[in-house]
Coordinates of C-alpha atoms in Angstrom, one line a residue:
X1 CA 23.6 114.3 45.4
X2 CA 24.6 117.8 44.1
X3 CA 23.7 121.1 46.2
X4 CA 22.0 123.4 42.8
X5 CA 20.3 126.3 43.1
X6 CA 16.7 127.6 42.3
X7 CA 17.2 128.7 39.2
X8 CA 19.4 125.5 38.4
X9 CA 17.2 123.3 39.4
X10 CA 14.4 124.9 38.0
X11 CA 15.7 125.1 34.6
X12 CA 16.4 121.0 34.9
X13 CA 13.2 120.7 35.8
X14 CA 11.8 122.4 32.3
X15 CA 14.6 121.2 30.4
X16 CA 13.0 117.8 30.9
X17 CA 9.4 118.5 29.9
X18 CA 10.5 118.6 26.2
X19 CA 10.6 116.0 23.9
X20 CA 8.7 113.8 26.5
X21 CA 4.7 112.1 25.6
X22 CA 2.7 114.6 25.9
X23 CA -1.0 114.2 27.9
X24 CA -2.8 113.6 24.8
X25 CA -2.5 110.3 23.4
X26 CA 0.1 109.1 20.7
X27 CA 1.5 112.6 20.3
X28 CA 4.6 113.8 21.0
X29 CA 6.2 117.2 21.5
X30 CA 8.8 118.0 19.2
X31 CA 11.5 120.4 20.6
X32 CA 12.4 123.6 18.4
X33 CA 15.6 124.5 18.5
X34 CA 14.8 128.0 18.7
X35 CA 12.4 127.8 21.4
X36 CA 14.0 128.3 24.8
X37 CA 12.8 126.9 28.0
X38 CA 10.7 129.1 30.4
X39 CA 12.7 131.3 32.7
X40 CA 13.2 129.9 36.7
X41 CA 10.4 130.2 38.9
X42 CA 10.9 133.1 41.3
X43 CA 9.5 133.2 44.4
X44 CA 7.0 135.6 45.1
X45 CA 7.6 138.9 45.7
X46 CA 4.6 139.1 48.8
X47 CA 5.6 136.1 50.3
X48 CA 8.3 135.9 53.2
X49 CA 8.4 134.2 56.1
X50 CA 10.6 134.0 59.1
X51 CA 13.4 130.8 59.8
X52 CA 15.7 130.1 62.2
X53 CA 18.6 127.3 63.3
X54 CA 16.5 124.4 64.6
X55 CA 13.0 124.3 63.2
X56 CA 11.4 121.4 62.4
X57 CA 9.7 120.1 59.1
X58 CA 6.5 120.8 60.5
X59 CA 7.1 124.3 61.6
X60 CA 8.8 125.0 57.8
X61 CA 5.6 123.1 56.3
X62 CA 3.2 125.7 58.3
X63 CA 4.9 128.6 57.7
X64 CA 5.4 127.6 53.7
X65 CA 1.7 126.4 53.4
X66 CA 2.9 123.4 51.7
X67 CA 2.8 119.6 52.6
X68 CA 5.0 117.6 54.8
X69 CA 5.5 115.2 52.2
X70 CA 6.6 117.6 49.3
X71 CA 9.1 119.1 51.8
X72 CA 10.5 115.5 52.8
X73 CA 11.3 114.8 48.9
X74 CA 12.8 118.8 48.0
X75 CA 15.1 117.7 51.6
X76 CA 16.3 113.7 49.7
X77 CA 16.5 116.1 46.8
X78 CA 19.3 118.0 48.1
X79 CA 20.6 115.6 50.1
X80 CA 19.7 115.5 53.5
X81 CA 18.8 112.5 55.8
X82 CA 15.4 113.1 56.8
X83 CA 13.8 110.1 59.5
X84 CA 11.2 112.3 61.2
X85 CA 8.9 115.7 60.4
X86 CA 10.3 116.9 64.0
X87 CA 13.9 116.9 63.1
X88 CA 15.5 120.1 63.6
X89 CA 16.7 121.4 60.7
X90 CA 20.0 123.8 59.2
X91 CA 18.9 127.7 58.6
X92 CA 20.4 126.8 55.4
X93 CA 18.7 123.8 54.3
X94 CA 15.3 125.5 55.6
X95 CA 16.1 128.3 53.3
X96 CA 16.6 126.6 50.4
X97 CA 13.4 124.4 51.1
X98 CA 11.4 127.2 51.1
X99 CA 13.2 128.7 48.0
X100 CA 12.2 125.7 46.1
X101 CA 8.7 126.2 46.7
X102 CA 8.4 129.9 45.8
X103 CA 8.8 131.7 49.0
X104 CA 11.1 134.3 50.4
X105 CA 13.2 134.1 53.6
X106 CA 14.3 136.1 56.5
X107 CA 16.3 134.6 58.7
X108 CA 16.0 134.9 62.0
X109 CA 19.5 134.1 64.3
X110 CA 20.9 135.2 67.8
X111 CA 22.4 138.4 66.6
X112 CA 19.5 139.6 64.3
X113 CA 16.4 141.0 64.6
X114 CA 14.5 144.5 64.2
X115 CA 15.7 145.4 67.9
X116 CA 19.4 144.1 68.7
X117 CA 21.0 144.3 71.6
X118 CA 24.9 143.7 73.5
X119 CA 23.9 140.7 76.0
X120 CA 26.6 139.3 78.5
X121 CA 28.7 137.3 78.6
X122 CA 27.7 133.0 79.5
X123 CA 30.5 131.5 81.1
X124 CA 31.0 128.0 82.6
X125 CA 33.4 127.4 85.0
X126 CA 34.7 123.8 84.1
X127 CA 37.3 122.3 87.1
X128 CA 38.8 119.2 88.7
X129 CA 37.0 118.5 92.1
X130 CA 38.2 120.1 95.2
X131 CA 40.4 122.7 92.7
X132 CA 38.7 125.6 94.0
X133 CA 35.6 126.6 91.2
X134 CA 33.0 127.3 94.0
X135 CA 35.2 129.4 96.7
X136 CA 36.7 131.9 93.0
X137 CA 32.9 131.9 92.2
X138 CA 32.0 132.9 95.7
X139 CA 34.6 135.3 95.8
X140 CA 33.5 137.2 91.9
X141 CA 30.4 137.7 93.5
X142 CA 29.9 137.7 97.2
X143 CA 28.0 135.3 98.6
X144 CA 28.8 132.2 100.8
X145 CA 28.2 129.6 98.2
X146 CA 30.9 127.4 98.9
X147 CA 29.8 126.9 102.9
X148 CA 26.6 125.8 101.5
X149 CA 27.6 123.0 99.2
X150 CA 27.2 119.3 100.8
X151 CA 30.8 117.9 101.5
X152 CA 32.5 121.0 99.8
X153 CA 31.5 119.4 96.5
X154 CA 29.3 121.3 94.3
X155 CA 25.8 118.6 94.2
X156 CA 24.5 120.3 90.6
X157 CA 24.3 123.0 88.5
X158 CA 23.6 126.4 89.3
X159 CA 23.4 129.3 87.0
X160 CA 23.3 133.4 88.0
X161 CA 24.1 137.0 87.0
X162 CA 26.7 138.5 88.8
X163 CA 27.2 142.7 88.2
X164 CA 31.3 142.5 88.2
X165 CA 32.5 146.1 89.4
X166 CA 33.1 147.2 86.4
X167 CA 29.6 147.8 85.9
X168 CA 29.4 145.3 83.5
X169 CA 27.9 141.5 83.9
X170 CA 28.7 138.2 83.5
X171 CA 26.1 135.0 83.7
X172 CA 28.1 132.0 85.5
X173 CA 27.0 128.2 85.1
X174 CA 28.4 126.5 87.9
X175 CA 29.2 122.9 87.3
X176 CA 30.4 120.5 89.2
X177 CA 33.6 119.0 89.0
X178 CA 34.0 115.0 90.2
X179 CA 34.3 112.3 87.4
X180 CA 31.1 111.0 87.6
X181 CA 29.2 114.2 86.4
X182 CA 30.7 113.9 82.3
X183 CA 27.2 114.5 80.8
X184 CA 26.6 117.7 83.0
X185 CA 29.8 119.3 81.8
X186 CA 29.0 118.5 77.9
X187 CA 25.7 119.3 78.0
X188 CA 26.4 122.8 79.3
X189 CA 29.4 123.3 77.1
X190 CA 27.0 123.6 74.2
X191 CA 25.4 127.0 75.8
X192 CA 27.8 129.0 76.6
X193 CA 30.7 131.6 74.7
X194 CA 33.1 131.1 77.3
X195 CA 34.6 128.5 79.1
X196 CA 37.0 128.4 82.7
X197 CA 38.3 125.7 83.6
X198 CA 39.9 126.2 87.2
X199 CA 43.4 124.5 87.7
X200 CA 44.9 124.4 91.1
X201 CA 48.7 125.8 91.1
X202 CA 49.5 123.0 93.8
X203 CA 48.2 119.9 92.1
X204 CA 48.4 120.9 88.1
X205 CA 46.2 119.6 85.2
X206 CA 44.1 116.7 86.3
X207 CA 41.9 114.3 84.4
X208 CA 38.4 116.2 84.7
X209 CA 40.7 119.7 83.3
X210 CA 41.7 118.0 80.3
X211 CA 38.4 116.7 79.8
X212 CA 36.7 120.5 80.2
X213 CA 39.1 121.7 77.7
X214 CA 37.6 119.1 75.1
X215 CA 34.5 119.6 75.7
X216 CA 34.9 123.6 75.2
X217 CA 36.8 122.5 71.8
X218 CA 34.0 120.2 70.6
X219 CA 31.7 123.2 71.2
X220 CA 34.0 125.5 69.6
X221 CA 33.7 128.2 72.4
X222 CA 36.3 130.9 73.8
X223 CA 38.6 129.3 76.8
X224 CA 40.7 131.3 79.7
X225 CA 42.4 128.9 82.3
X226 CA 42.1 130.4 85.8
X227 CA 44.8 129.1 87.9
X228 CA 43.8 128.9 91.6
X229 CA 45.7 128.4 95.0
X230 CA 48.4 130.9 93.8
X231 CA 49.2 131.6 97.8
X232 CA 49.7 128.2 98.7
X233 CA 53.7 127.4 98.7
X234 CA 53.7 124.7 96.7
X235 CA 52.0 126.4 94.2
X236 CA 54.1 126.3 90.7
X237 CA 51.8 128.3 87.7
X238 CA 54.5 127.9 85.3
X239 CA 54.3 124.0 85.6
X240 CA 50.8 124.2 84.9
X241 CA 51.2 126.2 81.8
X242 CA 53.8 124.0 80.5
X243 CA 51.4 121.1 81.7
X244 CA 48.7 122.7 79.3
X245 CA 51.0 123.5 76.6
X246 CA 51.8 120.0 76.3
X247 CA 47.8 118.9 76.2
X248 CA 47.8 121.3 72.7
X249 CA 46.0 124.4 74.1
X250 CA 47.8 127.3 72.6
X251 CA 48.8 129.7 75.1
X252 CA 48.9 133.8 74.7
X253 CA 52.5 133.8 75.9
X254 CA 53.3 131.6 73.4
X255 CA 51.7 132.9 70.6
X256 CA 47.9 131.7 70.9
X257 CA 44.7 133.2 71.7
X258 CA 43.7 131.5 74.9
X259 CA 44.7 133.6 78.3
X260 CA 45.8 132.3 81.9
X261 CA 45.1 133.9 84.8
X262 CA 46.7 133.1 88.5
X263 CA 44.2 133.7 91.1
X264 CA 43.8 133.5 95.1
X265 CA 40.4 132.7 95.6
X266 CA 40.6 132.7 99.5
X267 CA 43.4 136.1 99.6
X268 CA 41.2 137.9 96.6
X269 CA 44.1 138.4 94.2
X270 CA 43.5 138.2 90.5
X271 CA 40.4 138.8 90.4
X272 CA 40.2 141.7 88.7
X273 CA 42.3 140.6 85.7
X274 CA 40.2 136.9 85.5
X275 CA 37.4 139.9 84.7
X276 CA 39.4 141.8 83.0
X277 CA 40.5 138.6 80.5
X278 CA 36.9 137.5 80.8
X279 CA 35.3 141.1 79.1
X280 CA 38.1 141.3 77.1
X281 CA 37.1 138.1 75.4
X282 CA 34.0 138.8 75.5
X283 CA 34.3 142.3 73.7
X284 CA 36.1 140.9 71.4
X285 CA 33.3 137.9 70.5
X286 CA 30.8 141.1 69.9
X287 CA 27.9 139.1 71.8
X288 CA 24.6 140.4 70.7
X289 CA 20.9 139.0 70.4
X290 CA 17.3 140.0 69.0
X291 CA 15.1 140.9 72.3
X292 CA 12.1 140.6 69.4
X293 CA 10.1 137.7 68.4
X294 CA 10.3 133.9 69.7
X295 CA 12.6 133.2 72.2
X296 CA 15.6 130.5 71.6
X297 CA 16.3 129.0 75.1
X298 CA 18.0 125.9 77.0
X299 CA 17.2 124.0 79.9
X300 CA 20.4 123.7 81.6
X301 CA 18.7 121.9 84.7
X302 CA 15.6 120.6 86.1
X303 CA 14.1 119.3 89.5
X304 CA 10.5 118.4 90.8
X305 CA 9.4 120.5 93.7
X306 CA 5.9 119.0 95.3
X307 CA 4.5 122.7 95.8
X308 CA 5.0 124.0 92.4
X309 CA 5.5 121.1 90.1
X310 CA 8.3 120.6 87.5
X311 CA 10.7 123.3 87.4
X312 CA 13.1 124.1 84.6
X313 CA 16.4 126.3 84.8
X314 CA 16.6 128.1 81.3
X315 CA 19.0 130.8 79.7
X316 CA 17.8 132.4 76.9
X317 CA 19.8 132.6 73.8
X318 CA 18.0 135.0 71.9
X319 CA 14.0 136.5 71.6
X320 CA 12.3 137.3 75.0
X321 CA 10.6 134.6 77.4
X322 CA 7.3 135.6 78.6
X323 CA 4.6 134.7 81.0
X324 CA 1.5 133.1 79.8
X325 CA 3.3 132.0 76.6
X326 CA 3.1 128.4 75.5
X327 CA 6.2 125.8 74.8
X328 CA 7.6 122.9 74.1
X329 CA 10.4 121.7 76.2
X330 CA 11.9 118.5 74.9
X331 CA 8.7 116.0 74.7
X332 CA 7.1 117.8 77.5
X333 CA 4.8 121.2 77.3
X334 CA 2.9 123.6 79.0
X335 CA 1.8 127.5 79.6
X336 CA 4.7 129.2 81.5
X337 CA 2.8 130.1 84.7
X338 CA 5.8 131.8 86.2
X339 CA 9.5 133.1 85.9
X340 CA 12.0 133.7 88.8
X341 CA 15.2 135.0 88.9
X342 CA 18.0 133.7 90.3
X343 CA 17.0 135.1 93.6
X344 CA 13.3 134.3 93.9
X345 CA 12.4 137.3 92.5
X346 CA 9.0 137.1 90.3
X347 CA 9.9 138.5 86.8
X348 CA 7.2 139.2 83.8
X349 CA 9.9 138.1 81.3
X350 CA 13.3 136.4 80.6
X351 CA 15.6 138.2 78.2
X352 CA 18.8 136.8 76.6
X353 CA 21.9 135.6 78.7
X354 CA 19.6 135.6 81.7
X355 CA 18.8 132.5 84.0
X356 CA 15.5 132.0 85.0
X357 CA 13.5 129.4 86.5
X358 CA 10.2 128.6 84.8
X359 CA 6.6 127.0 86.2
X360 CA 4.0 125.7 84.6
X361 CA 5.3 122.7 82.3
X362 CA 3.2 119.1 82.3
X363 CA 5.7 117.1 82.7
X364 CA 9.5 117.6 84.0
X365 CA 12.0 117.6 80.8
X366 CA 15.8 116.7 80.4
X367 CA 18.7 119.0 80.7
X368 CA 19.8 119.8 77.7
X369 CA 16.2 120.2 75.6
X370 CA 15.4 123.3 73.5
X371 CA 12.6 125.7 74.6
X372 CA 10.2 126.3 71.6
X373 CA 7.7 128.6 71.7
X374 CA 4.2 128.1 70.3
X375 CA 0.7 129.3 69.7
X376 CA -1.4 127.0 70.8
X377 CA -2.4 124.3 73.2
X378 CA -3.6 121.5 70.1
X379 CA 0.1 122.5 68.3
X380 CA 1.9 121.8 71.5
X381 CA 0.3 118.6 72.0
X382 CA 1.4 117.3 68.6
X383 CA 4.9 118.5 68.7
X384 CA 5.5 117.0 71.9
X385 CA 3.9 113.8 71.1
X386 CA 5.9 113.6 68.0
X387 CA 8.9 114.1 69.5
X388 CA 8.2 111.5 72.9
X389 CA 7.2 108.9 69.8
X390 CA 10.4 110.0 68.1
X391 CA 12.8 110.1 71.2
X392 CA 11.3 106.7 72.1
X393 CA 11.9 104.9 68.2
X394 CA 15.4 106.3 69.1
X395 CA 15.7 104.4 71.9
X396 CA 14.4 101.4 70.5
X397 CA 16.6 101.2 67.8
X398 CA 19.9 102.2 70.0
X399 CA 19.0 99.1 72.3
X400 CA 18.5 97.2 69.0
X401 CA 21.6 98.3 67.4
X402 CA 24.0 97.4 71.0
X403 CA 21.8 94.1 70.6
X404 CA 23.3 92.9 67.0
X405 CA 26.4 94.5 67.3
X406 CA 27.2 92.9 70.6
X407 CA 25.4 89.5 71.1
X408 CA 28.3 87.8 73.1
X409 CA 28.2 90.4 75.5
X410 CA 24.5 90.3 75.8
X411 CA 24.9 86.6 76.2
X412 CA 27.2 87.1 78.9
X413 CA 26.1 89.5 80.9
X414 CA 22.3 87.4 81.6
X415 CA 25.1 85.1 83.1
X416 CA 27.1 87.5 85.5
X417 CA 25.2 88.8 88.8
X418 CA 22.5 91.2 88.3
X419 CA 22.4 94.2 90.6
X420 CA 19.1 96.1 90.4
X421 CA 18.9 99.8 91.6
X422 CA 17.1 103.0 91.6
X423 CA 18.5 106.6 90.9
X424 CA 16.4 109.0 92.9
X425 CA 17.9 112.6 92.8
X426 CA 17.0 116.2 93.6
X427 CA 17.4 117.5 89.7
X428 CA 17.0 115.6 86.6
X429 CA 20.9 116.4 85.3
X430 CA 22.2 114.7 88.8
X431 CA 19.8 111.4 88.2
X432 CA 21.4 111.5 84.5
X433 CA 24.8 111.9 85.5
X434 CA 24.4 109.2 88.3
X435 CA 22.6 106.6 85.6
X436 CA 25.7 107.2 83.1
X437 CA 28.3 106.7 86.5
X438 CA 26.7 103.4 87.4
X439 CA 26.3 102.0 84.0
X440 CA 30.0 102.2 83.7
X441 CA 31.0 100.2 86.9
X442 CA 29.8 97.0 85.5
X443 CA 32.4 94.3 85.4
X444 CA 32.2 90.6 84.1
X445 CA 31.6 89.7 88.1
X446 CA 28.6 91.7 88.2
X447 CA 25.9 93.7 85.7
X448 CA 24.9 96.6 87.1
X449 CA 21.0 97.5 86.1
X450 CA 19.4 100.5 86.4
X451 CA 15.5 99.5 86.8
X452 CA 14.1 102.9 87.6
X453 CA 15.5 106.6 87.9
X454 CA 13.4 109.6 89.2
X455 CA 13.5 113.5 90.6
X456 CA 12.3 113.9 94.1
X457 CA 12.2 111.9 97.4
X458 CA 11.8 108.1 97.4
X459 CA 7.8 107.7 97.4
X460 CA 6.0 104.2 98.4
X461 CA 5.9 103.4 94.3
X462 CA 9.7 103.5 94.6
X463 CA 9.4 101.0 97.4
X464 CA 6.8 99.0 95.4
X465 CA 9.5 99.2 92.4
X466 CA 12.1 97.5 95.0
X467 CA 10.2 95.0 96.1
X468 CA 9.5 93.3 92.8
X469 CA 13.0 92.7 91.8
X470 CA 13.9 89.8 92.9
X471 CA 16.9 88.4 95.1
X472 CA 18.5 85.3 93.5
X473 CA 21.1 83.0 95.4
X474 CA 23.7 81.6 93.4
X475 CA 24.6 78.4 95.1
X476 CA 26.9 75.1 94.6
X477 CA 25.4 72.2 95.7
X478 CA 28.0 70.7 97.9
X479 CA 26.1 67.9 99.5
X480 CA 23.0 65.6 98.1
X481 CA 20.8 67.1 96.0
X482 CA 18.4 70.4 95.8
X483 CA 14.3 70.1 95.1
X484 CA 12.2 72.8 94.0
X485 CA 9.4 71.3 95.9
X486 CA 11.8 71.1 99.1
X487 CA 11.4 73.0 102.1
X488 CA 14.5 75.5 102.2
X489 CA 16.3 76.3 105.8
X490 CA 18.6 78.9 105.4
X491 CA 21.5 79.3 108.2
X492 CA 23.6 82.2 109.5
X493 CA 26.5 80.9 111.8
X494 CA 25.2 77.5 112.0
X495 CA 21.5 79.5 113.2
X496 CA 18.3 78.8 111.6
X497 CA 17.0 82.5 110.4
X498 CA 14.6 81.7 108.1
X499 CA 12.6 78.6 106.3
X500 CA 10.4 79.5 103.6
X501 CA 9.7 77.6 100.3
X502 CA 11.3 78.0 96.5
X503 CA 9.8 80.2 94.1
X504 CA 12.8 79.2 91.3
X505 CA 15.5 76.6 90.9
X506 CA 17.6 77.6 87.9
X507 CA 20.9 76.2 86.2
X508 CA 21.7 78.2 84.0
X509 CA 19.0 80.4 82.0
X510 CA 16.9 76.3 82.6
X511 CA 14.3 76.3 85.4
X512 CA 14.7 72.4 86.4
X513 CA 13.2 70.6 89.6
X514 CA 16.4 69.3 91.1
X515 CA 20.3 70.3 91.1
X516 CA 22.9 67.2 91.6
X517 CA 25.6 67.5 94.0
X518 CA 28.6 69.4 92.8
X519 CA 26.2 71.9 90.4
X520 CA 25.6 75.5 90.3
X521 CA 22.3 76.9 90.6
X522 CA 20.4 80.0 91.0
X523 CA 17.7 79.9 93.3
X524 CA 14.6 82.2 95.0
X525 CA 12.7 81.6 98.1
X526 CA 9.5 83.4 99.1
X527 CA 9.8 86.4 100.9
X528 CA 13.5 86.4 101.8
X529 CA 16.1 89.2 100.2
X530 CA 18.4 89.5 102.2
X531 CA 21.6 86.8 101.0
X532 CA 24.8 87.3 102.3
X533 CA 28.0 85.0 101.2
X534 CA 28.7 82.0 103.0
X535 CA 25.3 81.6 103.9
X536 CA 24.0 77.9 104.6
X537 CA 21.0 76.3 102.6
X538 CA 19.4 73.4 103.7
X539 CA 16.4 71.2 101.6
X540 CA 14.0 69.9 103.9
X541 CA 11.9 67.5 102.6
X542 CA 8.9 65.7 104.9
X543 CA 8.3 62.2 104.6
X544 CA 5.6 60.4 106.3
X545 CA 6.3 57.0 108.0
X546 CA 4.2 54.7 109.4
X547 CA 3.6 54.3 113.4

């Protein structure tokens, strides 16, 4: 395909309604070689509307007054991949959409608007676990954070303002730093300008560092290394540098752009220069924002609290975040009943860089999803529906896709020991971050299989859940033979614990009646979970005899 513009597309456009049939029959137009083609269709001088990075199809066709459809074909026309009307779409391929249809543009991005403002600074401290992230962020601004983490490990994300004594502020997201959180750390790499990963001077650049770094680079935002534990004495800064110089990050000492600070988060040294580096940077990125129109926010974390209902912790990118206004979060929407601070503190509105907790959604989204604002209830409804029916076709056709690509595995893991559980968490990025931790400890021993994941405290439907998966024995027959229809004895220590009848005799993926000695089989019996190895079976069968 070839990117034209207006006019030159236009101008193929007439160039091909000559010498073509014309609408009356048998006639044909003959092209005069002084005649020129009419001049490219400009767009109307009246007509402009407002676009922005992300909007959807649906949002361009209302705003163009044109059909869905006709959009679709001017987007193959130039190119792009279209699957669905609630695909978000490039500020550049919007504009030329609506250029093709005869309307002016204004585009709308972070850093313009009628009334623009300088907006802080969002930086996410990135570290190895146990490095010392939560003690340097309790020490910037004051508070005993680190004393009230569980195990000294932070449990999810948090996000807050802190007034540096400068006078100036900084929004921190604080993540958390063992292995098993990955999706946490890239999903809040994508909104924010500056990244921190904490090293500590004792123990160098660890797995979980290098892996911050990357994610900063995919997002292509600003990094300065803090290096933490400088009083300890085994601390060695300079290895650490050289251990980062190694891993490609170009130093300022050595001639690149990206600063290291040494820091004492427990003696308070550094300090000021890791804020001094971190405004610095910032000054020099120019951060500003339109506090006009929409808002352009991220949910960074979600949770389910009984008295309020799904709660969403947002920063806002750009516009202003209101009460009473209605969004789409993800697939989910709702009227924002409420916005907090990061203290508590009831607030009429949410400007950008600021974190803010919001009430009043329908259904409790996904870290990570957009915040769109809307104007009605009925739009709100179909956006979301469109995008649960899109997110779930996505689904599908992922599980499809690992199906055909992979069918030995498939076939072998129905083979290996299944291990149901359920993911229950206190916010929706820890139950993500758990799922993706799990999933990767399967094994050809053993398939690990996540049957249900949810926010909040384990309720009697997660009981209900557990008690319909199934526990199946797998058993080697090692003397006579095993009957469905038998009676089975099962023994702990040469003790009878339970008899019960089976539900399921298996070899294989084959349900069969008996088992021959010296066979595998998998087997079920009624109301009995609780299989341990080196347990005993016995098959009981009553036979009547005669007096």
């Amino acid at each position: 395909f070839f990117h034209a513009s207006t006019q030159t597309f236009s101008k193929r456009q007439d160039d091909l309604s000559y010498g073509l049939r014309a609408t009356s029959k048998k006639k044909f137009v003959k092209r005069d070689g002084r005649t020129q083609p009419p001049g490219p269709v400009k767009s109307s001088p009246d007509r402009t509307i407002n676009i922005f990075e992300g909007m959807t199809t649906v949002e361009l066709a209302k705003r163009t007054g044109q059909a869905i459809s006709k959009l679709q074909d001017i987007l193959l026309n130039v190119g792009e991949k279209v699957e669905s009307e609630f695909d978000s779409l490039n500020i550049d391929v919007a504009g030329l959409v609506a250029m093709e249809v005869g309307v002016n543009v204004r585009r709308i991005h972070s850093a313009e608007g009628e009334k623009v403002l300088s907006r802080p600074a969002v930086v996410t401290v990135m570290v190895h676990v146990d490095h010392g992230k939560t003690s340097l962020l309790d020490a910037l601004h004051q508070t005993s954070v680190a004393a009230r983490e569980a195990g000294g490990i932070t449990q999810h994300l948090g996000a807050f303002l802190v007034g540096m004594p400068s006078g100036a502020s900084i929004t921190f997201l604080d993540t958390l730093g063992h292995a098993a959180f990955s999706a946490m750390r890239a999903r809040v790499a994508a909104v924010t300008d500056i990244v921190v990963p904490v090293v500590a001077a004792d123990d160098g650049v660890m797995p979980q560092t290098l892996e911050a770094m990357s994610h900063a680079k995919a997002a292509n935002v600003s990094i300065v290394v803090a290096v933490n534990k400088c009083d300890k004495p085994a601390a060695d800064p300079e290895r650490v540098k050289v251990q980062l110089a190694s891993e490609g990050l170009p130093l300022e000492e050595m001639g690149g752009d990206v600063q290291v600070v040494e820091v004492s988060a427990v003696k308070k040294t550094g300090l000021d220069k890791l804020e001094e580096a971190l405004l610095l940077r910032a000054e020099m990125m120019d951060l500003k924002a339109r506090i006009d129109g929409p808002a352009q926010a991220y949910v960074v974390e979600a949770r389910l609290d009984w008295g309020r209902g799904p709660l969403a912790t947002a920063i806002v990118k750009a516009g202003t975040l209101s009460c009473g206004q209605i969004v789409v979060v993800g697939s989910e929407w709702g009227r924002i009943r409420a916005i907090r601070d990061m203290v508590g503190q009831l607030a009429a509105q949410a400007t950008p860089a600021m974190p803010v907790e919001i009430e009043g959604l329908k259904g409790l989204p996904m870290a990570g999803d957009d915040i769109v604002v809307v104007d009605s209830e009925e739009r709100a409804r179909i956006l979301g529906a469109g995008r649960k029916k899109k997110y779930e076709k996505d689904r599908l056709r992922k599980i499809e896709e690992e199906r055909l690509d992979t069918p030995d595995v498939v076939e072998e893991v129905t083979e290996r020991v299944e291990m149901p559980i359920i993911v229950k968490a206190d916010v929706q990025g820890s139950v993500q971050a758990v799922t993706d931790a799990l999933k990767s400890l399967n094994s050809p021993q053993v398939f690990v299989n996540v049957v249900h994941v949810g926010v909040g405290p384990i309720s009697q439907s997660d009981e209900q859940v557990q008690g319909s998966c199934v526990k199946i024995a797998g058993c080697r027959v090692i003397d006579g033979e095993v009957t469905k229809t038998c009676t089975m004895r099962l023994l702990w220590s040469g003790e009878v614990v339970f008899e019960g009848s089976c539900t399921s005799l298996k070899r294989g993926k084959q349900e069969v009646e008996t088992v021959a000695e010296g066979n595998e089989c998998g087997l079920v019996i009624r109301d009995w979970h609780d299989f341990q190895i080196g347990d005993i079976i016995q098959c009981l069968e009553q036979v009547r005899r005669k007096p």
